[in-house]
Every structure is written in structure tokens, then in C-alpha cells.
Short mmCIF file of C-alpha atoms and ligand atoms in Angstrom, two decimals:
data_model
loop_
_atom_site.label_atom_id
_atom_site.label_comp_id
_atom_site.label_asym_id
_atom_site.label_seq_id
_atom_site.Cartn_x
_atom_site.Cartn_y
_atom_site.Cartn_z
CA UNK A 100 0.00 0.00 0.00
CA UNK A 101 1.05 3.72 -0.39
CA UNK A 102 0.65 5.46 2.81
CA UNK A 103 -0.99 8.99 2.94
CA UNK A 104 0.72 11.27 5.81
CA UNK A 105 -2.73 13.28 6.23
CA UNK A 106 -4.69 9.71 6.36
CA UNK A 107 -2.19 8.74 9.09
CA UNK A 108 -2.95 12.05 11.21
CA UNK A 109 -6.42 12.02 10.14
CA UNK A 110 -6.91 8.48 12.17
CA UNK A 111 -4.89 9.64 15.23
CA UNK A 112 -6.77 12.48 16.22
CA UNK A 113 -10.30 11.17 15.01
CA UNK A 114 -9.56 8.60 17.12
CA UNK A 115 -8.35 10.11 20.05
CA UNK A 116 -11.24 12.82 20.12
CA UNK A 117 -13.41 9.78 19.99
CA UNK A 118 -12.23 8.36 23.36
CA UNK A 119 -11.99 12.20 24.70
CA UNK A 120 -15.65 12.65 24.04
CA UNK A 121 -16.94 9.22 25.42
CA UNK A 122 -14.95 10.03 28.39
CA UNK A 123 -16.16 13.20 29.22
CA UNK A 124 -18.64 11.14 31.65
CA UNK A 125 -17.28 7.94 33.00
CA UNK A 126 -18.33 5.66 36.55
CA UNK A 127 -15.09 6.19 38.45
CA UNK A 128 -11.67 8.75 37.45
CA UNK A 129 -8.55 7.53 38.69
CA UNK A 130 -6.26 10.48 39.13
CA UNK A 131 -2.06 9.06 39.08
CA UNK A 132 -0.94 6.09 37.64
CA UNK A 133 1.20 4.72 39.73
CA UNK A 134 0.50 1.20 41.52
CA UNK A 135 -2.08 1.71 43.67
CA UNK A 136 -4.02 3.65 40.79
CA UNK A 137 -2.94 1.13 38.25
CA UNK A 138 -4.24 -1.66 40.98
CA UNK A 139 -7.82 0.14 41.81
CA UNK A 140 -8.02 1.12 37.95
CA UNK A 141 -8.25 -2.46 36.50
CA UNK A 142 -10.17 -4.24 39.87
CA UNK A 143 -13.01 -1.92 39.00
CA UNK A 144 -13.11 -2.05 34.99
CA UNK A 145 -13.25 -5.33 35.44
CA UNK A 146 -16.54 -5.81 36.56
CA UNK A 147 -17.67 -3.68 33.72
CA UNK A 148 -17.23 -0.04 34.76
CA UNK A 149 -16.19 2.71 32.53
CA UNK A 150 -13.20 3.69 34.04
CA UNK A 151 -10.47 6.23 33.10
CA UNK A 152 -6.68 6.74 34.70
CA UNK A 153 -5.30 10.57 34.20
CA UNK A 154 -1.89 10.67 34.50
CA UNK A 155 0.07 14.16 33.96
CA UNK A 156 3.57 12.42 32.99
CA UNK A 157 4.55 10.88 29.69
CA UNK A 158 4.33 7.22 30.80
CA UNK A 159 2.33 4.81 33.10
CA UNK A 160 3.71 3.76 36.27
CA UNK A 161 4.56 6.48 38.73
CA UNK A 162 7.04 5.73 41.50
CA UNK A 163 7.39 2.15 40.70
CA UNK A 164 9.72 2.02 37.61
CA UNK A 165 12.53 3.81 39.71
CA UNK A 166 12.13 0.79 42.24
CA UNK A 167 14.70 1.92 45.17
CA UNK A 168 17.40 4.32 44.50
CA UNK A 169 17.47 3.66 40.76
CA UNK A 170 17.98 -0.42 41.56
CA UNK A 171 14.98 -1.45 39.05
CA UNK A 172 13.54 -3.80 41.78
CA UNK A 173 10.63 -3.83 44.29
CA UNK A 174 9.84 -5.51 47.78
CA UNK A 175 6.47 -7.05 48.19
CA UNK A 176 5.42 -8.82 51.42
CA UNK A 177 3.65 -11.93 52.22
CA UNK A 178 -0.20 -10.35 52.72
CA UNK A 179 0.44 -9.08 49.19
CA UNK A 180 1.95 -12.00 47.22
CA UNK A 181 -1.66 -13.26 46.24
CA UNK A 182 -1.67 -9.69 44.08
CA UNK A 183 1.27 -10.65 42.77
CA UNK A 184 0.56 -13.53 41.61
CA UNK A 185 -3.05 -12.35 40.50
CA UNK A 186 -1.24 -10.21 37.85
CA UNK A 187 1.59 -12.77 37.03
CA UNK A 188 4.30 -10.67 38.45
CA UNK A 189 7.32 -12.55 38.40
CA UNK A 190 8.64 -12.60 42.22
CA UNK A 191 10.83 -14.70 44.57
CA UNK A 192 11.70 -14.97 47.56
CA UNK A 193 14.53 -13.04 49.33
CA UNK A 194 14.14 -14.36 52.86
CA UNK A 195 10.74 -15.44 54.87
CA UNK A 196 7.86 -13.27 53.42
CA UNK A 197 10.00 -10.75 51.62
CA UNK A 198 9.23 -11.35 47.76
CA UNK A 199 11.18 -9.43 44.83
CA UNK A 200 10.20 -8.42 42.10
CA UNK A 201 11.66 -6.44 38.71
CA UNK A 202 10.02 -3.21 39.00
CA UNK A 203 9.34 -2.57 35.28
CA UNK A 204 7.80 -6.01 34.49
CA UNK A 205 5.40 -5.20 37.76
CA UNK A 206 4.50 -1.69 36.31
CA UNK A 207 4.36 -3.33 32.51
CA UNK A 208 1.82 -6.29 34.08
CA UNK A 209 -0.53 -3.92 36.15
CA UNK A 210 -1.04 -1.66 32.91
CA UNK A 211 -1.61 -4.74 30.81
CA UNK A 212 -3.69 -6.01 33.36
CA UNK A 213 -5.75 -2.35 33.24
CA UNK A 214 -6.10 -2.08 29.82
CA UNK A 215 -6.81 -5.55 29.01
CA UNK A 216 -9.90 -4.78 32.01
CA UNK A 217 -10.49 -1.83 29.67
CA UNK A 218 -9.25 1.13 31.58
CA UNK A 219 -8.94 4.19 29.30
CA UNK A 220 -5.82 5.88 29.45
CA UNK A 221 -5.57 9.84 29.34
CA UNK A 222 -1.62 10.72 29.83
CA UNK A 223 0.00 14.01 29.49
CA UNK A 224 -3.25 15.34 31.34
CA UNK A 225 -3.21 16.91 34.39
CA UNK A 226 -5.72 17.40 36.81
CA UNK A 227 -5.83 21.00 37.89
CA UNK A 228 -8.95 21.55 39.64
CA UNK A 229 -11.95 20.16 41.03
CA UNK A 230 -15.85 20.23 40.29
CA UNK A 231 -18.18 20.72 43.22
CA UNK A 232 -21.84 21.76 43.09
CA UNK A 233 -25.23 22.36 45.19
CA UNK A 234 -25.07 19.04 46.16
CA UNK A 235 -21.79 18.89 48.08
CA UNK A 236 -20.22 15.72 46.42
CA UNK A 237 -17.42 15.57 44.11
CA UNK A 238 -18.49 14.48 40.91
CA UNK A 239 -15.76 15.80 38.39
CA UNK A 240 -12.54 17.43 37.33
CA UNK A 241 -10.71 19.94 35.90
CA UNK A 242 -8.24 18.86 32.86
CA UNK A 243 -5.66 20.38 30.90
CA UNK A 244 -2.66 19.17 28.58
CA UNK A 245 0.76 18.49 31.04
CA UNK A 246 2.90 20.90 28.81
CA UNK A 247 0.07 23.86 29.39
CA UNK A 248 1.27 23.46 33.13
CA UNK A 249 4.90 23.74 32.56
CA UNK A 250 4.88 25.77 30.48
CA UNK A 251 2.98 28.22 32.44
CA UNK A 252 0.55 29.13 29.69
CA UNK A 253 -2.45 31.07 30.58
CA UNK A 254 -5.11 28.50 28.66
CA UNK A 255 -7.90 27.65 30.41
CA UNK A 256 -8.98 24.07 30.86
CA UNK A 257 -12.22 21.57 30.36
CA UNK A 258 -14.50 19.37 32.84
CA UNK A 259 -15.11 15.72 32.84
CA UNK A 260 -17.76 14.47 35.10
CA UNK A 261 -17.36 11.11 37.04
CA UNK A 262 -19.72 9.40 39.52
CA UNK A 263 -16.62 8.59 41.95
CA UNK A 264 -12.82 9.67 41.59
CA UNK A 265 -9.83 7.84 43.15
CA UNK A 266 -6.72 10.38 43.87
CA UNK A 267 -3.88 8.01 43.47
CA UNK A 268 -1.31 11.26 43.09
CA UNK A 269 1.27 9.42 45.88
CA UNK A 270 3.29 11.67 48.40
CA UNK A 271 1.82 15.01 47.48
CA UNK A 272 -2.31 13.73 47.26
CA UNK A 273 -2.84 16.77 44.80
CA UNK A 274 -6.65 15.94 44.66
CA UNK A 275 -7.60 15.93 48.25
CA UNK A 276 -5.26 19.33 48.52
CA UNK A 277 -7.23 21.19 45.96
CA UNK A 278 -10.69 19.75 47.48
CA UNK A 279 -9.71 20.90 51.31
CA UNK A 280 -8.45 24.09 50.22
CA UNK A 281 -11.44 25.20 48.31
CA UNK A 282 -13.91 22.79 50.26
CA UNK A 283 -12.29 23.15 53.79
CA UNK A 284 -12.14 19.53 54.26
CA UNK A 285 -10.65 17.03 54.30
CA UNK A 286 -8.27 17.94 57.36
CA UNK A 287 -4.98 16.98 55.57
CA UNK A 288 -2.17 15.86 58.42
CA UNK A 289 1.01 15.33 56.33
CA UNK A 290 3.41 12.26 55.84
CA UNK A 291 4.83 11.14 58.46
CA UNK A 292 8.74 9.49 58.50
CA UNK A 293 10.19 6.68 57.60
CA UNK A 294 8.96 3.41 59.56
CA UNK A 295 7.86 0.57 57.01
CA UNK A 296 6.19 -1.70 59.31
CA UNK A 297 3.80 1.01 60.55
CA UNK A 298 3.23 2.85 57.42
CA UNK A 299 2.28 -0.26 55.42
CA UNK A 300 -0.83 -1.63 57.77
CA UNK A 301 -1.54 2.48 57.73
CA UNK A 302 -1.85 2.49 53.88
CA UNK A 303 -4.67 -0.10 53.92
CA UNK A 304 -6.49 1.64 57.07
CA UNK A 305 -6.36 4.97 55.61
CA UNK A 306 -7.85 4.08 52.09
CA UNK A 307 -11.12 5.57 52.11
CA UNK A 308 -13.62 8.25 51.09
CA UNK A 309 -12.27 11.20 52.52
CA UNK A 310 -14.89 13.63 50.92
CA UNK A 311 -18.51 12.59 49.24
CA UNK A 312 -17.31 11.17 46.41
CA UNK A 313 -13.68 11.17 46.68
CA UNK A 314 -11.66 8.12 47.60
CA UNK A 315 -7.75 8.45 48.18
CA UNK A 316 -4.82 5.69 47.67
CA UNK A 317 -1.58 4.76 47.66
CA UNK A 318 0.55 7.24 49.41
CA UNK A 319 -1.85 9.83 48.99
CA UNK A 320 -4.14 7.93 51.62
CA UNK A 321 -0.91 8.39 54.61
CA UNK A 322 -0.22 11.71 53.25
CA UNK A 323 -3.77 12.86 54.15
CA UNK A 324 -4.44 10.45 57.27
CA UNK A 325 -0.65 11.23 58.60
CA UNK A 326 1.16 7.78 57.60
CA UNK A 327 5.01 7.25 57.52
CA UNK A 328 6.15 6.31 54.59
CA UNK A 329 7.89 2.75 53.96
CA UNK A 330 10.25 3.09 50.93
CA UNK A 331 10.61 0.87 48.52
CA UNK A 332 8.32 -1.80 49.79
CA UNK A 333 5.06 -2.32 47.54
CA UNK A 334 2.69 -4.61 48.86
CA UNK A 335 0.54 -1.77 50.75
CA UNK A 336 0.37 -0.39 47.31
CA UNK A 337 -1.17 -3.28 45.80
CA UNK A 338 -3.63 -3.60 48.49
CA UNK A 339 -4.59 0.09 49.11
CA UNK A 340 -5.49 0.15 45.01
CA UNK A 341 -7.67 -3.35 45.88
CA UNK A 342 -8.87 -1.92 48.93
CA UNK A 343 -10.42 1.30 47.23
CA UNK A 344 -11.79 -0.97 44.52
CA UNK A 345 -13.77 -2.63 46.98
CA UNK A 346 -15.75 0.13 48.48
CA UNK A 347 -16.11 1.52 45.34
CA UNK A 348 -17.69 -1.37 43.80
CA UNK A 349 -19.53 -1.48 47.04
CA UNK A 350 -21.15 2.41 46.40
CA UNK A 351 -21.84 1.86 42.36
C1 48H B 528 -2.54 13.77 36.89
C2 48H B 528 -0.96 13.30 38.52
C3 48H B 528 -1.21 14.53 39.14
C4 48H B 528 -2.20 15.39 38.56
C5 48H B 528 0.32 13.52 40.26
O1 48H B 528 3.56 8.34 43.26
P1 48H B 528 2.82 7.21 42.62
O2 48H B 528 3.62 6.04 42.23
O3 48H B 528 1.59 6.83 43.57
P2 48H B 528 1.20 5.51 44.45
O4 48H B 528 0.62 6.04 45.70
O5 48H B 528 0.41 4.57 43.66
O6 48H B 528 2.59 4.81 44.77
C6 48H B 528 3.51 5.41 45.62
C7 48H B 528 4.89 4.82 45.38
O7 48H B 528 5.28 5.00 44.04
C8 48H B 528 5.85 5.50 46.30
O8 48H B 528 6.23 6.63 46.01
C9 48H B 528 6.23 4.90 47.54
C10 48H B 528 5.78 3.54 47.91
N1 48H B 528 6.99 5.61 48.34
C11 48H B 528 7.45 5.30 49.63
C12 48H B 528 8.48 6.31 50.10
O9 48H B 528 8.89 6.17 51.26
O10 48H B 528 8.86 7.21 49.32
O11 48H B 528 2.08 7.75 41.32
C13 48H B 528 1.33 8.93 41.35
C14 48H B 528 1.07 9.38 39.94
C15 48H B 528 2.37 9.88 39.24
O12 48H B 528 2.57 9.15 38.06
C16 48H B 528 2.09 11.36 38.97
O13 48H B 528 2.66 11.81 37.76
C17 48H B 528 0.57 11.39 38.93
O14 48H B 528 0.18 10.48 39.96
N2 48H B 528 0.00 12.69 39.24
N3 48H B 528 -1.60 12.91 37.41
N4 48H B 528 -2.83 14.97 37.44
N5 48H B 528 -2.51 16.58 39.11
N6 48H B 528 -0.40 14.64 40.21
FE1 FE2 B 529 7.90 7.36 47.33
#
């Protein structure tokens, strides 16, 4: 065949602004694609929900691809090898209940495992703001292209409306900050230090609906609840994204 340069950009953004348009109104918004997004993102599309990750950087996978300090490996504990296995992450076993794990192949798995669940990917999209109304509940957000962010261009952005939204931003929970500033609440106590054992059972405990209609994950959950943080350990990742799933499932 003889390929046509204007057929070949034709197809990209008829297709793209296809998908932008069905997504302006989706079941459930996961903002951040890092684990426990990725996790939570692909547990709820697959029981059918139209689900979409927004994730401002280039590429899927968040803080997981640098695994710790650069060494392209993760740690994932014994309550969380079941999720490891679930998404046919190759792990083994350091010493008793310590599992690793190549931290690409884990990141390359869970975003298989999302899109094959049918998870709608929106990258290079940040979320800027929020949408709240009469009614007090979350129930969408404000998006505009990465590179209009840093940039600093003065463009102003579009809405999407979703029934629930997951912030699964990590360390600096970006969604519940804009909602508390502007809404008040939630109280937002900070990350604590370093202390593993503490801030992993803390990750699970702390994944919840913070605001009507906003669930947080993932680091973002201890960063608003006041969790340490645990390093390069993973499993509380895996099970805070399962974890929100749940009682989102539960609520649609
Ligand atoms: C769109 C955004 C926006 C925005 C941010 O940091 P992540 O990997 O998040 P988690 O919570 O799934 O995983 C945390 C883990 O990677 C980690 O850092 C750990 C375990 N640390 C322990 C320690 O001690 O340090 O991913 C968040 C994603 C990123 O890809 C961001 O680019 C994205 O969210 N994001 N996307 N709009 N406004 N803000
Ligand atoms: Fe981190």
C-alpha cells in the first residue's frame, strides 16, 4: 500500500477525540498512575465499569519504575503475594515473606492487566482543579494538557464528570489538597517518617472516602491520614489500590 501522511494524522486524532468525548462522563476517574491507581483502575473495569486513569507524565507507572534508588527492583510482602501472583508478576523470595520483584515487568503487568480490564488511558493530562456543586459531592474534574502546566501558559482548561474519583497522586495527594483548600475539608495531616512496618498496615487503614465522592490511595491515603512512609516496599500499594476498589464497587 502507499501510505498517505494526512490519512495517518487524520486516524490519530479522530480517534483520540473519539475516546476524549466518550470520556467526558465515566463511573469512576482515577487520578495518578502509579500502583495503587494502576491496581484500583483495572479491579473496578473489570466488573464492567467505565473507568479512566489521568496521568500528567509521559508514561504509566509512577514511583514504581525507579524501584529503590534507581535499583529497578521492588519488595512485596507476604499479605500481598496473592496480588502478585493475581497479575503474574514474576517474584521470589529473598528471605521469609520478603518477595522481589523487577520493577518494570510489575509496572508493565498492572497496565496490561488495566487495559486488558479496559481502563482508558488519558496521559499528558493533568488534573488541575476540582468540580463541586449544590449538592456537596465531588463528581468531576478539571483537565488540561501536562505541557500547558509547565509551560505556564495562561489556557484555560475543560470538565469531565465522574460518579466517583480515586486520587492516586502518591506523596503530594494533589486531589484531596485542591478539594480541602477550596472545600475546607478534608483535614490533611502530612506524611509522616520513615517506619515501614507502621506505614504499610496504615496504607490499607487509611484508604477511604475522605470527601462525598472522593476516595484516596496509595501514598496519597498516609499523606492525608498522617502515615510514615515505607520506601521501597510495595505490597501496601497493591492492596490500598484493591482496597479502594472494593468500596467503590460497594457504592456503584
Ligand atoms: C494527573 C498526577 C497529578 C495530577 C500527580 O507516586 P505514585 O507512584 O503513587 P502511588 O501512591 O500509587 O505509589 C507510591 C509509590 O510509588 C511511592 O512513592 C512509595 C511507595 N513511596 C514510599 C516512600 O517512602 O517514598 O504515582 C502517582 C502518579 C504519578 O505518576 C504522577 O505523575 C501522577 O500520579 N500525578 N496525574 N494529574 N494533578 N499529580
Ligand atoms: Fe515514594
Amino acid at each position: 500500500m502507499t501510505l498517505d501522511e494526512i490519512t495517518i494524522s487524520r486516524a490519530i486524532i479522530s480517534d483520540y477525540m473519539h475516546t476524549l468525548l466518550e470520556y467526558m462522563e465515566m463511573d469512576v476517574a482515577i487520578v495518578g498512575g502509579g500502583p495503587s491507581g494502576l491496581v484500583c483502575s483495572a479491579l473496578i473495569a473489570e466488573k464492567g465499569y467505565k473507568v479512566g486513569l489521568i496521568e500528567k507524565k509521559l508514561s504509566i507507572g509512577g514511583g514504581m519504575w525507579g524501584g529503590g534508588m534507581m535499583f529497578p527492583r521492588i519488595v512485596v510482602q507476604s499479605e500481598a503475594k496473592r496480588l502478585l501472583e493475581r497479575f503474574n508478576i514474576t517474584h521470589s523470595e529473598f528471605s521469609p515473606g520478603y518477595y522481589t520483584a523487577r520493577s518494570i515487568e510489575a509496572v508493565s503487568k498492572l497496565t496490561t492487566a488495566a487495559v486488558d480490564a479496559g481502563v482508558e488511558f488519558f496521559n499528558l493530562t493533568t488534573v488541575e482543579d476540582v468540580m463541586v456543586k449544590g449538592d456537596g459531592r465531588l463528581s468531576g474534574l478539571v483537565i488540561n494538557w501536562q505541557p500547558v502546566e509547565a509551560t505556564g501558559l495562561h489556557v484555560d482548561p475543560l470538565t469531565i464528570r465522574c460518579r466517583m474519583i480515586v486520587d492516586a497522586t502518591g506523596h503530594d495527594a494533589v486531589i484531596a489538597h485542591y478539594v480541602s483548600k477550596k472545600m475546607g475539608k478534608p483535614d490533611i495531616k502530612g506524611e509522616g517518617t520513615m517506619w515501614a512496618d507502621n506505614a504499610e498496615s496504615a496504607v490499607v487503614t487509611h484508604t477511604k472516602e475522605v470527601f462525598p465522592g472522593l476516595f484516596v490511595c496509595g501514598m496519597a491515603a498516609n499523606a492525608v491520614s498522617g502515615g510514615h512512609r515505607m520506601g521501597p516496599v510495595f505490597g501496601g500499594m497493591f492492596l490500598s489500590g484493591e482496597s479502594a476498589a472494593v468500596q467503590i464497587l460497594q457504592q456503584l
